[in-house]
Coordinates of C-alpha atoms in Angstrom, one line a residue:
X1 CA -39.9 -14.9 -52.4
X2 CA -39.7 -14.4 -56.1
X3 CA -37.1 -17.1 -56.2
X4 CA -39.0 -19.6 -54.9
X5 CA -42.1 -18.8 -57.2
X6 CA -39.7 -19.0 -59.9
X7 CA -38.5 -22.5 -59.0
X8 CA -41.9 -23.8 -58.0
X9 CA -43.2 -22.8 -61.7
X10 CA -40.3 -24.7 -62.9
X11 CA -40.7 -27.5 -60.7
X12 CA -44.4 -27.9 -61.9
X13 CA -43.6 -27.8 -65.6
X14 CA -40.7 -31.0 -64.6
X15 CA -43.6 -32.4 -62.5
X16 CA -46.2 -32.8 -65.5
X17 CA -43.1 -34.6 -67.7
X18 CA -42.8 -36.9 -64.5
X19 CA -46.3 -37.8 -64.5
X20 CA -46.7 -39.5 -67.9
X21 CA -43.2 -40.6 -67.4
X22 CA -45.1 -42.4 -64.6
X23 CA -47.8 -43.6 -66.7
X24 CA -45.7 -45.3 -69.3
X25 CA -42.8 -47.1 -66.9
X26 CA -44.1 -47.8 -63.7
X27 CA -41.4 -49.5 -62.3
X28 CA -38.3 -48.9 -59.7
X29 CA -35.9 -46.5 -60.8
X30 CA -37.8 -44.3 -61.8
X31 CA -36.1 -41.3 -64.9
X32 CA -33.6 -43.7 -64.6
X33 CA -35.7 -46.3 -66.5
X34 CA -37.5 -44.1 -68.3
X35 CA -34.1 -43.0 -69.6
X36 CA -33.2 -46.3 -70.6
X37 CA -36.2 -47.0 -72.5
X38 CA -36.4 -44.1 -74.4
X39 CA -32.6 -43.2 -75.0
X40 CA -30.4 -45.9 -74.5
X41 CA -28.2 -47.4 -72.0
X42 CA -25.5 -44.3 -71.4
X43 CA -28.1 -41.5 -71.0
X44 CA -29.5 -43.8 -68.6
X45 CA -26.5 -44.3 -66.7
X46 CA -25.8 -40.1 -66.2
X47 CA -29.7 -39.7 -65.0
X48 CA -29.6 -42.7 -63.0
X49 CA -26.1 -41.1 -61.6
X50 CA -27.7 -37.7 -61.0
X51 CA -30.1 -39.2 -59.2
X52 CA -28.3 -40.9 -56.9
X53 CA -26.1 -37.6 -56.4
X54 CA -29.6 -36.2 -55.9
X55 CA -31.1 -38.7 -53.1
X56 CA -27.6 -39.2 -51.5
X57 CA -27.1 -34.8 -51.6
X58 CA -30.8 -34.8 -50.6
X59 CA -30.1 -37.3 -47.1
X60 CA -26.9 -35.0 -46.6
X61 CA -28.7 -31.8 -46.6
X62 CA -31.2 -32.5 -44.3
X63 CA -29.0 -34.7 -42.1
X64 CA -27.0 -31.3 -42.2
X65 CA -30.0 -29.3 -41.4
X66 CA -30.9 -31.6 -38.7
X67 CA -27.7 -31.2 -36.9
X68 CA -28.0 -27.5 -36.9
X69 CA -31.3 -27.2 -35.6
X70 CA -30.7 -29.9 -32.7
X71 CA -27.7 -27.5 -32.2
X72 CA -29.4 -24.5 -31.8
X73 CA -31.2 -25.9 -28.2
X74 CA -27.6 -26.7 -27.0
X75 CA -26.4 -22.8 -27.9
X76 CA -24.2 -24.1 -30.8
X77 CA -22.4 -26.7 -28.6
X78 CA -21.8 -29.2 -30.9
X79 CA -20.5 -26.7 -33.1
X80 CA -18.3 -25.2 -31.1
X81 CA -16.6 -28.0 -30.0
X82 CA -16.0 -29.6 -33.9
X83 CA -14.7 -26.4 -34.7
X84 CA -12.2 -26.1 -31.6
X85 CA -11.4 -29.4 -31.9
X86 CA -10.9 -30.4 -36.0
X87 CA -11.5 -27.0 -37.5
X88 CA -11.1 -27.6 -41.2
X89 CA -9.3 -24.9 -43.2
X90 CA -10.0 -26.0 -46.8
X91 CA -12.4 -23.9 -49.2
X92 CA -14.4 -26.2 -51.1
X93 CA -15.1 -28.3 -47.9
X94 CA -17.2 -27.3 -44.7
X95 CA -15.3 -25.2 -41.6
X96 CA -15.8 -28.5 -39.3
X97 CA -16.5 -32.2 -39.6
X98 CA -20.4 -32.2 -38.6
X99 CA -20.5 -35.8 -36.6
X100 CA -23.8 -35.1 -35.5
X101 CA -25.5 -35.6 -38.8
X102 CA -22.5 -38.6 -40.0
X103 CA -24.1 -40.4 -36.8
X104 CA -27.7 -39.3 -38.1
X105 CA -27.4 -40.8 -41.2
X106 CA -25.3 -43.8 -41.1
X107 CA -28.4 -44.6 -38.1
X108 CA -31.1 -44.5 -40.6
X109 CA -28.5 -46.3 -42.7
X110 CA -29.1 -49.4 -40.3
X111 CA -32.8 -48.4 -39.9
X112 CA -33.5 -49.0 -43.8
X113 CA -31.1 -51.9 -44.2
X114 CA -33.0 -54.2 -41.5
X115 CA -35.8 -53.5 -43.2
X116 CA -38.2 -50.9 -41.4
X117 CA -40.8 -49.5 -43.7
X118 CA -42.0 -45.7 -44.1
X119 CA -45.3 -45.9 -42.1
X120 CA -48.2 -43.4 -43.6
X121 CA -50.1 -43.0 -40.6
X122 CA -46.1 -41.9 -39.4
X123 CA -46.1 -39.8 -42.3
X124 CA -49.3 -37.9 -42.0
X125 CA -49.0 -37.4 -38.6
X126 CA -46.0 -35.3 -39.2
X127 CA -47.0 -34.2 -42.3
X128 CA -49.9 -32.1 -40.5
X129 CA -47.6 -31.3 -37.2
X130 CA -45.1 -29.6 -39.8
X131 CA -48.2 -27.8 -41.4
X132 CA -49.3 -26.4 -38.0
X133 CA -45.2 -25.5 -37.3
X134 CA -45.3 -23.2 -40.7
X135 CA -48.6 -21.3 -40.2
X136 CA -47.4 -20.7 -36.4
X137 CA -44.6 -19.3 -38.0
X138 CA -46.3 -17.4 -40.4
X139 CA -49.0 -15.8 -37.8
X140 CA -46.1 -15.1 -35.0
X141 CA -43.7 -14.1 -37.1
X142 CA -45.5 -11.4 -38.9
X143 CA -46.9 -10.0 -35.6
X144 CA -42.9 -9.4 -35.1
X145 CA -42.5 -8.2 -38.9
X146 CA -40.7 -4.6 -39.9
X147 CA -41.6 -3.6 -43.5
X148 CA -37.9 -1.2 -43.2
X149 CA -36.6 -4.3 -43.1
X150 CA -37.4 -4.5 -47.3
X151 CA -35.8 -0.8 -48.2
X152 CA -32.8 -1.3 -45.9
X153 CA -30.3 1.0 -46.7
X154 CA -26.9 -0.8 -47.3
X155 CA -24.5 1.6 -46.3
X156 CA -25.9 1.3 -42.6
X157 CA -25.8 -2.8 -43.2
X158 CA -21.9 -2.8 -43.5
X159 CA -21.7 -0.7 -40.4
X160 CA -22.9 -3.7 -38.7
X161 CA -22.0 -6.7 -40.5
X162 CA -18.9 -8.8 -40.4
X163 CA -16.3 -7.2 -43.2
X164 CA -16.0 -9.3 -46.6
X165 CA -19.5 -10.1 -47.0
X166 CA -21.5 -9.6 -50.0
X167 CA -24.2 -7.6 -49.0
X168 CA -25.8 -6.1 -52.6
X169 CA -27.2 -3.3 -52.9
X170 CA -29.7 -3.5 -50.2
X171 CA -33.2 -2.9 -50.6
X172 CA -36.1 -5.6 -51.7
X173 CA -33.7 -6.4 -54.6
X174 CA -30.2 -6.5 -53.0
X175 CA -28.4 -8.7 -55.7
X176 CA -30.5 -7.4 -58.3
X177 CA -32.3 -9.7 -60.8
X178 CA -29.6 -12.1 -61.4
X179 CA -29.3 -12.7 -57.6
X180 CA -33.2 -13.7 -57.8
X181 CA -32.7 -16.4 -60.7
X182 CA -29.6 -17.6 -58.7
X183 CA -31.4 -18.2 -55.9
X184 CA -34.3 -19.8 -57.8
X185 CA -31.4 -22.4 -59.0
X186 CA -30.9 -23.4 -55.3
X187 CA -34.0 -22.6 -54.2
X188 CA -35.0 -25.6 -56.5
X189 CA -34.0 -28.4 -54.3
X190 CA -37.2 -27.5 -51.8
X191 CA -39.6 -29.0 -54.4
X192 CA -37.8 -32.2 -54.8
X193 CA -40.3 -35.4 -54.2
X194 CA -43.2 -34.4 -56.4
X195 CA -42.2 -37.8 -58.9
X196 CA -43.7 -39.3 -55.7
X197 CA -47.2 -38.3 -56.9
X198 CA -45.8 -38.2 -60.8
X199 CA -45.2 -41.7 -60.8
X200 CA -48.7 -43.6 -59.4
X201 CA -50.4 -43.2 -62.5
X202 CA -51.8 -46.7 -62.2
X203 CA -53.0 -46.3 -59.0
X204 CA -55.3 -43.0 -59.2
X205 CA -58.8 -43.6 -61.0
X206 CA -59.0 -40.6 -63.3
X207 CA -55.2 -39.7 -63.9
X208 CA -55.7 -37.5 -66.5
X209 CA -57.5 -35.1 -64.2
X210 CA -56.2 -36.0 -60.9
X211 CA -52.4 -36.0 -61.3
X212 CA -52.0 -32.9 -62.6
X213 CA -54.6 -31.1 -60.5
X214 CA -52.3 -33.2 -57.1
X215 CA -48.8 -32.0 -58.4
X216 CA -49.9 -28.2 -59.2
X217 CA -52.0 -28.6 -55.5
X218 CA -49.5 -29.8 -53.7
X219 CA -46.5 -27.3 -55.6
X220 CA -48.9 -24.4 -54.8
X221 CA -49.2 -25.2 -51.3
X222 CA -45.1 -25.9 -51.1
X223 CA -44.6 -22.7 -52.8
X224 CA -46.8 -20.6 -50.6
X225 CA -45.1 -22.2 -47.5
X226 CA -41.9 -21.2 -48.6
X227 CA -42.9 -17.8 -49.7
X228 CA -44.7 -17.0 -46.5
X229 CA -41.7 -18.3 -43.8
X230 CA -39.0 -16.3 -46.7
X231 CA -41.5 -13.0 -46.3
X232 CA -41.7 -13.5 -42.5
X233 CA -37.4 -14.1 -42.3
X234 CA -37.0 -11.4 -44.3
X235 CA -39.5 -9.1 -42.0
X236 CA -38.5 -10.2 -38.7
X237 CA -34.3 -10.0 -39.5
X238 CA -32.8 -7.8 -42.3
X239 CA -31.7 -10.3 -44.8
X240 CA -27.5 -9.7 -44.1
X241 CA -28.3 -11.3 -40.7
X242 CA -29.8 -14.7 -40.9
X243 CA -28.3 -17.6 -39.7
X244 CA -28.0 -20.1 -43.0
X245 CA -27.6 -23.4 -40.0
X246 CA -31.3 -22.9 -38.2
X247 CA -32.4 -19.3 -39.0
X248 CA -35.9 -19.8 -37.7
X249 CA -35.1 -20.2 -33.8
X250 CA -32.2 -17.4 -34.7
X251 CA -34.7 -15.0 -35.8
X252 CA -37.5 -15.5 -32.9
X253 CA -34.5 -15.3 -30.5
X254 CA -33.4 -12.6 -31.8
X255 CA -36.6 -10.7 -31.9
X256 CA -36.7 -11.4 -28.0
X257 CA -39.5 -14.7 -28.4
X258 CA -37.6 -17.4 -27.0
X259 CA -40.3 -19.9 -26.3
X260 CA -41.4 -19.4 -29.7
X261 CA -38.2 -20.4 -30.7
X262 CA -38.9 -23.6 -28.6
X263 CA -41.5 -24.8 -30.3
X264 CA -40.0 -23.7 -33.9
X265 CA -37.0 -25.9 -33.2
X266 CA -39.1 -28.9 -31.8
X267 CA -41.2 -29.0 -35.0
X268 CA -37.8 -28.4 -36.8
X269 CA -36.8 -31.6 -35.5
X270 CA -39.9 -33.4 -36.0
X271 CA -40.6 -32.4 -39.6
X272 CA -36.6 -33.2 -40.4
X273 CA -37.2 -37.0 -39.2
X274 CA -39.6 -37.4 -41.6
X275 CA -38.2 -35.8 -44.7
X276 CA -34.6 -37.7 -43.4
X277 CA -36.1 -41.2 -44.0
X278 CA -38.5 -39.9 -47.1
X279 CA -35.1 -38.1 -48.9
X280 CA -32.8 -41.8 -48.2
X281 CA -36.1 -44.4 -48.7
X282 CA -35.6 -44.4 -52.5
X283 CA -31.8 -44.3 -52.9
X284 CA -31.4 -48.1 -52.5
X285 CA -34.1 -48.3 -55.3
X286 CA -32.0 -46.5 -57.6
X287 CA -29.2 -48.4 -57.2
X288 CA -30.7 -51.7 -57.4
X289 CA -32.2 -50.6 -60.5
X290 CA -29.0 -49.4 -62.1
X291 CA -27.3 -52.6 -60.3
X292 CA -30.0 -54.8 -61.6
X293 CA -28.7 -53.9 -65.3
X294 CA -25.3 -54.3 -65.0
X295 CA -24.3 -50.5 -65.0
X296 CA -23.5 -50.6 -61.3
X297 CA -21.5 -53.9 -59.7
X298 CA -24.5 -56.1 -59.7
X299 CA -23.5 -57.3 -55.8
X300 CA -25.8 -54.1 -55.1
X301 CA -28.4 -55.5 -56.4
X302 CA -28.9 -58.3 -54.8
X303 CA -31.2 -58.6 -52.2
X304 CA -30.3 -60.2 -47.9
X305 CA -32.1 -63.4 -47.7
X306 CA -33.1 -62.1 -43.8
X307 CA -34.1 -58.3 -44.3
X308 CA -35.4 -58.5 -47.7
X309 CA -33.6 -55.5 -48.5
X310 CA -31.2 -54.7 -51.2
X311 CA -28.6 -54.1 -47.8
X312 CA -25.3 -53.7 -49.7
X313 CA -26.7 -50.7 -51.7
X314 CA -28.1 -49.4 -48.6
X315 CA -25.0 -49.7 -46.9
X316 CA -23.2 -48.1 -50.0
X317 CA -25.4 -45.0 -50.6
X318 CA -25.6 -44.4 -46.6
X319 CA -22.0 -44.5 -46.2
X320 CA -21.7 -41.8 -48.9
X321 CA -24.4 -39.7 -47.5
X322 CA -22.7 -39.7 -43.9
X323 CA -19.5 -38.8 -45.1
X324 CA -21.1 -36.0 -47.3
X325 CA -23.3 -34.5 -44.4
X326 CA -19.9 -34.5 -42.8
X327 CA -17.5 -32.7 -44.9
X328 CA -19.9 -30.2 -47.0
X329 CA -22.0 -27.5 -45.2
X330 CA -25.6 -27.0 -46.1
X331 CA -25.1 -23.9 -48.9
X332 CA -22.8 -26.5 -50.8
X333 CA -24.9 -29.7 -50.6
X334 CA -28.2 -27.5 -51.4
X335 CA -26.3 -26.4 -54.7
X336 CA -25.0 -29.9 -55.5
X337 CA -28.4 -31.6 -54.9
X338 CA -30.2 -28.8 -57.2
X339 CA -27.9 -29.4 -60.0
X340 CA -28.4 -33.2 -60.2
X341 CA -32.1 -32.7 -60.1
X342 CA -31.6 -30.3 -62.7
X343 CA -30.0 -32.3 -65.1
X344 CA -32.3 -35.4 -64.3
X345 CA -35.6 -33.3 -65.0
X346 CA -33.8 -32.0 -68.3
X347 CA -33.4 -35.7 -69.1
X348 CA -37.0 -36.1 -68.2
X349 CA -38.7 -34.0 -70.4
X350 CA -35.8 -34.6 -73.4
X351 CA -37.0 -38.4 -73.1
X352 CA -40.8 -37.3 -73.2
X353 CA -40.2 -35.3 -76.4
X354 CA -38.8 -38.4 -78.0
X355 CA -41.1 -41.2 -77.2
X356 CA -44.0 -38.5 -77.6
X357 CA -42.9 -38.7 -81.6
X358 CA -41.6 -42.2 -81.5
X359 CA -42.9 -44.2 -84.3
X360 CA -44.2 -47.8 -83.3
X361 CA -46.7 -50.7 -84.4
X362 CA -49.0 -49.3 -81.1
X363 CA -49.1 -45.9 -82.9
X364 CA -50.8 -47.6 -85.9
X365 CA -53.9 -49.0 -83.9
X366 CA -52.7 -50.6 -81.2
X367 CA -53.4 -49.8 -77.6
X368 CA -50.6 -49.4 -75.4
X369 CA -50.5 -51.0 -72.0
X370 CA -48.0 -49.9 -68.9
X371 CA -46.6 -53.0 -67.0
X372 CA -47.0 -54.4 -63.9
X373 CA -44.3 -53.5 -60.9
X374 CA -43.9 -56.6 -59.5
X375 CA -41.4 -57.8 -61.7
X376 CA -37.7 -56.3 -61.3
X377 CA -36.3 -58.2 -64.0
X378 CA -38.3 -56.1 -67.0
X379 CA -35.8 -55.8 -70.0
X380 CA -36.0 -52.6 -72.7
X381 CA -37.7 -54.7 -74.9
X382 CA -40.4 -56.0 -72.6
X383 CA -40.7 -52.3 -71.5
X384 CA -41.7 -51.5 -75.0
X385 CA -42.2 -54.6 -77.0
X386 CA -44.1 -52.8 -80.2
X387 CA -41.0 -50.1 -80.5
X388 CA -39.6 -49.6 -84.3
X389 CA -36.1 -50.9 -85.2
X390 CA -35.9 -49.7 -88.4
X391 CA -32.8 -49.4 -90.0
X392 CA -34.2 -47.3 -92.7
X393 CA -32.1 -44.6 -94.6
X394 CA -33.6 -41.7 -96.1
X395 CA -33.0 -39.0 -98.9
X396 CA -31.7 -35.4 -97.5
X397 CA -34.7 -34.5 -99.7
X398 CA -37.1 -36.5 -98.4
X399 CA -35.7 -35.6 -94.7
X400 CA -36.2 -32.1 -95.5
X401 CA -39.8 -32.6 -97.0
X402 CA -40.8 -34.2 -94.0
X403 CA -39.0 -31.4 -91.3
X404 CA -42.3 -29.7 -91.9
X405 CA -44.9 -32.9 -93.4
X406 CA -45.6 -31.5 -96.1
X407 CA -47.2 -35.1 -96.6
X408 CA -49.6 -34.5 -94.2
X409 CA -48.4 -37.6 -92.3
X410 CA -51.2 -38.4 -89.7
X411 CA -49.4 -41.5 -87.8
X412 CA -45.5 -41.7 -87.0
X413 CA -43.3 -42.7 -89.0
X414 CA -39.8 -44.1 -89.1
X415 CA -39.0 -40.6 -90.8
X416 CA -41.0 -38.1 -88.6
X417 CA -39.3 -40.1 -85.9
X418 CA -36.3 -39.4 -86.7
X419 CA -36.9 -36.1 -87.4
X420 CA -38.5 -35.2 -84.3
X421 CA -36.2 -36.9 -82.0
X422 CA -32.9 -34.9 -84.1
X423 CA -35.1 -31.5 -83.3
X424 CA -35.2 -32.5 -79.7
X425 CA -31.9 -33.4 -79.1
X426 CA -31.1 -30.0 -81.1
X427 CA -33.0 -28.4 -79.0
X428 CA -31.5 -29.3 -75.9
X429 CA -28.0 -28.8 -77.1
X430 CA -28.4 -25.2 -78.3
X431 CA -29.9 -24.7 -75.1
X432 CA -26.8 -24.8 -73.3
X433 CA -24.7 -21.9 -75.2
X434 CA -28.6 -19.6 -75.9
X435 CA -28.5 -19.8 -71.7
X436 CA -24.7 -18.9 -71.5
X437 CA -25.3 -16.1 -74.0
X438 CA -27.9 -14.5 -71.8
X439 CA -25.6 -13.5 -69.0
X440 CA -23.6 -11.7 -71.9
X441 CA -23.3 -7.8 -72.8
X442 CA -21.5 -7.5 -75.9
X443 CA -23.5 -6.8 -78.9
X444 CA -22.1 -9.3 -81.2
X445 CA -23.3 -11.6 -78.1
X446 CA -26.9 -10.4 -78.3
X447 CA -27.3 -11.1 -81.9
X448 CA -26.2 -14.7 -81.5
X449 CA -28.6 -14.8 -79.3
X450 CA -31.1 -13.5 -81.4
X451 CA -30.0 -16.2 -84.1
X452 CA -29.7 -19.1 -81.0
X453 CA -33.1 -18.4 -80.5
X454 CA -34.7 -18.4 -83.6
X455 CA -33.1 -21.9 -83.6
X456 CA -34.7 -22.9 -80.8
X457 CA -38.1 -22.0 -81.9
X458 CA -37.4 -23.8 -85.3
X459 CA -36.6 -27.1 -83.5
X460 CA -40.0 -26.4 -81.6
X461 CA -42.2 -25.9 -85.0
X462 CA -40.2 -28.9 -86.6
X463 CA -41.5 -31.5 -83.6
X464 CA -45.1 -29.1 -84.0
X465 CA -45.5 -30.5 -87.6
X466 CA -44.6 -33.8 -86.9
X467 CA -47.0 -36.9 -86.3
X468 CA -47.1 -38.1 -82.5
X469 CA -47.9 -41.0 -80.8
X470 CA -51.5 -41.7 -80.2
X471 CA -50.7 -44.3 -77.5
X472 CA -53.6 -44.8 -74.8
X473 CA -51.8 -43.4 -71.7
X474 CA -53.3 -43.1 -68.7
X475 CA -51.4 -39.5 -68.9
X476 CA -50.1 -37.3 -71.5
X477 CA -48.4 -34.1 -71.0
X478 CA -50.5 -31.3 -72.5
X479 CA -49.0 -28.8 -75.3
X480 CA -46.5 -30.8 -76.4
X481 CA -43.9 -30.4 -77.5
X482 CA -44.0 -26.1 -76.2
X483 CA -44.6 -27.2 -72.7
X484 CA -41.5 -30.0 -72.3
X485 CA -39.2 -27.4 -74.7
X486 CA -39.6 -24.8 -71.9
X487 CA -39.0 -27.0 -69.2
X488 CA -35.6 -27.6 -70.9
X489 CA -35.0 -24.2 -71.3
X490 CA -35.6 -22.7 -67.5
X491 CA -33.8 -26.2 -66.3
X492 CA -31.0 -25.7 -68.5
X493 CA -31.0 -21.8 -67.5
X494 CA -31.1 -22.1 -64.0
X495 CA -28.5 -24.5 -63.5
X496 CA -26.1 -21.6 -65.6
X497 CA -26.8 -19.4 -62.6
X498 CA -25.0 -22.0 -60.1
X499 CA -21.8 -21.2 -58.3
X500 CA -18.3 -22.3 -60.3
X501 CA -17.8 -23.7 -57.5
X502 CA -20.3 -26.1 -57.5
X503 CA -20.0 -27.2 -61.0
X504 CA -16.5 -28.6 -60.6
X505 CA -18.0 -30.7 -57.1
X506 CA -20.5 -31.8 -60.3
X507 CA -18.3 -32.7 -62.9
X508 CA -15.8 -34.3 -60.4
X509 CA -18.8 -36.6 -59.6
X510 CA -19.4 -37.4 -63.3
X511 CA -15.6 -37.5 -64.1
X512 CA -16.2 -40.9 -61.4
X513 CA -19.4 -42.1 -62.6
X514 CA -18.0 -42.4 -66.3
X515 CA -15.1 -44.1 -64.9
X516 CA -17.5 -47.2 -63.3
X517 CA -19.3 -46.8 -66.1
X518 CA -16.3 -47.1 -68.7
X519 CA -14.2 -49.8 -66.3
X520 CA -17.2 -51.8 -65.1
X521 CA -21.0 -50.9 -66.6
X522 CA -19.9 -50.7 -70.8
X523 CA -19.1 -54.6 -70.5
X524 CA -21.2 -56.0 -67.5
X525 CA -24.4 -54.3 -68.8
X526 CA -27.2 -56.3 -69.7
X527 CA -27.4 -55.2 -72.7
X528 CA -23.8 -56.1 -73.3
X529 CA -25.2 -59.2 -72.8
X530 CA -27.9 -59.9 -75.1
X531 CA -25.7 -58.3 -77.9
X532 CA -23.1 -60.6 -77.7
X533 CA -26.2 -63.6 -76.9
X534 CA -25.8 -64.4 -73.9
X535 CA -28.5 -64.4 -70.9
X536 CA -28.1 -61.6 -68.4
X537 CA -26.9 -62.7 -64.9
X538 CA -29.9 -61.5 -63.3
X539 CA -32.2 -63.4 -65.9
X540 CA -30.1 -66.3 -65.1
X541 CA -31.0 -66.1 -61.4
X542 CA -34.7 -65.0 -62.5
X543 CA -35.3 -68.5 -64.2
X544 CA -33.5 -70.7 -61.4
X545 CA -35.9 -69.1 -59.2

């Protein structure tokens, strides 16, 4: 319960960066661009590529999930029979190839490549049918609820349970308060999709007021969801005997209310088609995006003359998805999706700090204007036409004089800047080791910490006193730069309290992406291009056109 309030306040914080990320770049690809716009062409590359890890773990997951429920009405058939038949006895992979949810995705795979749209009336439909499936959850199951069930005694658990398993120390708090910000580190992937809503900033007529007010609505009524089926799981069947595959037909089952069960299972299904096609739908985007600029092979990014679909990167990311949902089991692909979204809402909020206190000819009078969507083809300088290229150098002295403006500068400045994007790249590298030093005992570990955090506040005072862009966005992030800093700082944190386990699946994923990305994107890129003056491929074909 507590985990998932946990993650949904630190979802919000990430949504509110999202939203004027969407006001400034509206345009496919979404932190991925913004990335590239604000930081360059490599920090792009490892959002865009956590992203991708993020939509492709996302299809996998709930491919996963899907297969497990559908399961459930066949008595765990399928999974019998995988097991029996391929069992799989390696650790770091799943205990049986799930071809259920490989044939699941690489279907939608060809759904989305031909060119079949999301339909809203679809979504809403199903939207409201999964409402109705969690508050008949929520009234059933607590007619079924045991309160013992929160003060269980964990002596009597083992009694009971298979032998090996981790069972805490029983009780409301059985793994303690570290097992609650763990699980609010997985727990995160459930509010994935909000940059749905961040991101049409140009589309609402009051986006100051209403995009805020639709991401904290719509988090608050995720959040509640989640807390009321985790309160009534929790009730119903001590916590040592869920079923991680489809635990919502196990626990009516269990508590002798198989028709309920039924119907659980059948929205299951229903609600899972929907969020199946809504996690895959923007994949290809990404990929075009990142094809588009040269940082992918740019084959993906061309788009079939009959479907009007970018098919190749469909193909691609589908392929990967199917082979994910069928060697990974749910617990590892949850884990894996949370920490790409974590280190893409990091990004997110790091970006937002700099091009909050970017210095630029708009910031001295002119008004800035988003661009249209319609064109694919927008470079970085189109993006932001008015950005500063100073070369300046400065004086340590007069770097130091300006850490706190004791000029009194009112507009930015090439200096303040500089100054205030150092702060905020400070800031999110002494993250890292202040986040590691919390999970310490020794004393000589708690005052560093002391010391790592009074550098953290100093980077936050130094971007305070420094001039920021008056820009006339359709949406700014309030309290800035306290509210991005601690969106950082409980990303950063949470993704600490993730498995070892899962961390080498990450880096292993990031050891490949800088290997296109040193092999293919460093001299294909677009950029590459225009710094050597020559016309990017995709400009070429633009032009033809």
């Amino acid at each position: 319960m507590l985990s998932f309030l946990i993650a949904g306040f630190a979802s919000a914080l990430s949504g509110l960066c999202y939203a004027e990320f969407g006001a400034r770049v509206p345009k496919a690809g979404s932190a991925y661009v913004y990335s590239y716009v604000t930081v360059g062409e490599l920090p792009a590359f490892v959002v865009g590529w956590n992203l991708v890890l993020e939509y492709v773990i996302g299809t996998a997951s709930v491919a996963r999930g899907y297969s497990g429920y559908l399961d459930s009405l066949l008595n765990n058939t399928l999974k019998n029979t995988f097991s029996a038949a391929m069992p799989i006895n390696i650790n770091f992979l799943a205990d049986y190839p799930d071809w259920t949810a490989f044939s699941i995705t690489l279907l939608l795979t060809l759904v989305l490549g031909v060119g079949v749209q999301e339909s809203t009336r679809f979504n809403n439909i199903f939207t409201i049918l999964n409402l109705a499936v969690v508050m008949f959850v929520i009234v059933a199951g607590f007619a079924e609820s045991d309160v013992e069930n929160w003060s269980i005694d964990v002596s009597v658990a083992k009694n009971v349970t298979v032998t090996g398993q981790n069972l805490g120390s029983g009780g409301f708090f059985p793994f303690g308060f570290s097992g609650m910000l763990s699980g609010a580190a997985t727990c995160f992937y459930g509010f994935v999709g909000f940059d749905a809503v961040a991101t049409t900033g140009e589309e609402t007529r009051n986006p100051q007021r209403s995009i805020p007010i639709a991401i904290v609505v719509s988090l608050m009524i995720v959040c509640v969801s989640y807390i009321g089926i985790s309160s009534v799981l929790t009730l119903m069947l001590p916590y040592y005997l869920q079923d991680a595959q489809a635990p919502l037909p196990f626990a009516f089952k269990t508590a002798g209310l198989p028709a309920a069960a039924l119907v659980v299972t059948v929205g299951a299904l229903f609600g899972l088609s929907t969020s199946l096609l809504g996690a895959m739908f923007p994949l290809p985007r990404v990929v075009y995006a990142m094809a588009n600029d040269g940082l992918l092979p740019r084959f993906l990014g061309r788009v079939h003359s009959y479907f009007h679909t970018p098919l190749a990167a469909t193909v691609l990311a589908g392929t990967l998805s199917a082979l994910m949902s069928l060697l990974f089991d749910l617990s590892q692909l949850v884990d894996m999706m949370s920490i790409g979204t974590l280190m893409a809402y990091t990004m997110v909020s790091l970006c937002v700090l700099i091009l909050r206190y970017r210095c630029s000819d708009s910031a001295l009078g002119g008004e800035y204007s988003p661009l249209s969507t319609r064109d694919p083809y927008d470079s970085e300088e189109e993006l932001f036409p008015l950005r500063s290229k100073s070369s300046e150098t400065f004086t340590r002295r007069q770097y130091f004089h300006q850490m706190f403006n004791l000029g009194r500068v009112m507009t930015p400045t090439p200096l303040s800047s500089r100054v205030a994007s150092h702060s905020a790249i400070m800031f999110a590298v002494l993250s890292v080791p202040f986040c590691i030093m919390t999970r310490m005992t020794a004393w000589h570990s708690r005052v560093g910490l002391v010391f790592m955090g009074l550098k953290l506040v100093m980077c936050v005072v130094v971007m305070a006193r420094q001039p920021s862009d008056v820009s006339g966005l359709s949406f700014k992030v309030p309290a800035v730069p306290v509210l991005p800093a601690v969106s950082i700082l409980i990303n950063v944190f949470l993704t600490t309290k993730l498995s070892w386990e899962t961390w080498i699946r990450f880096s292993v994923w990031m050891v490949v992406g800088f290997l296109i990305y040193g092999l293919y994107g460093w001299k294909n890129s677009s950029e590459e291009y225009r710094m050597r003056g020559d016309t990017p491929p995709e400009e070429k074909e633009d032009a033809q056109n």
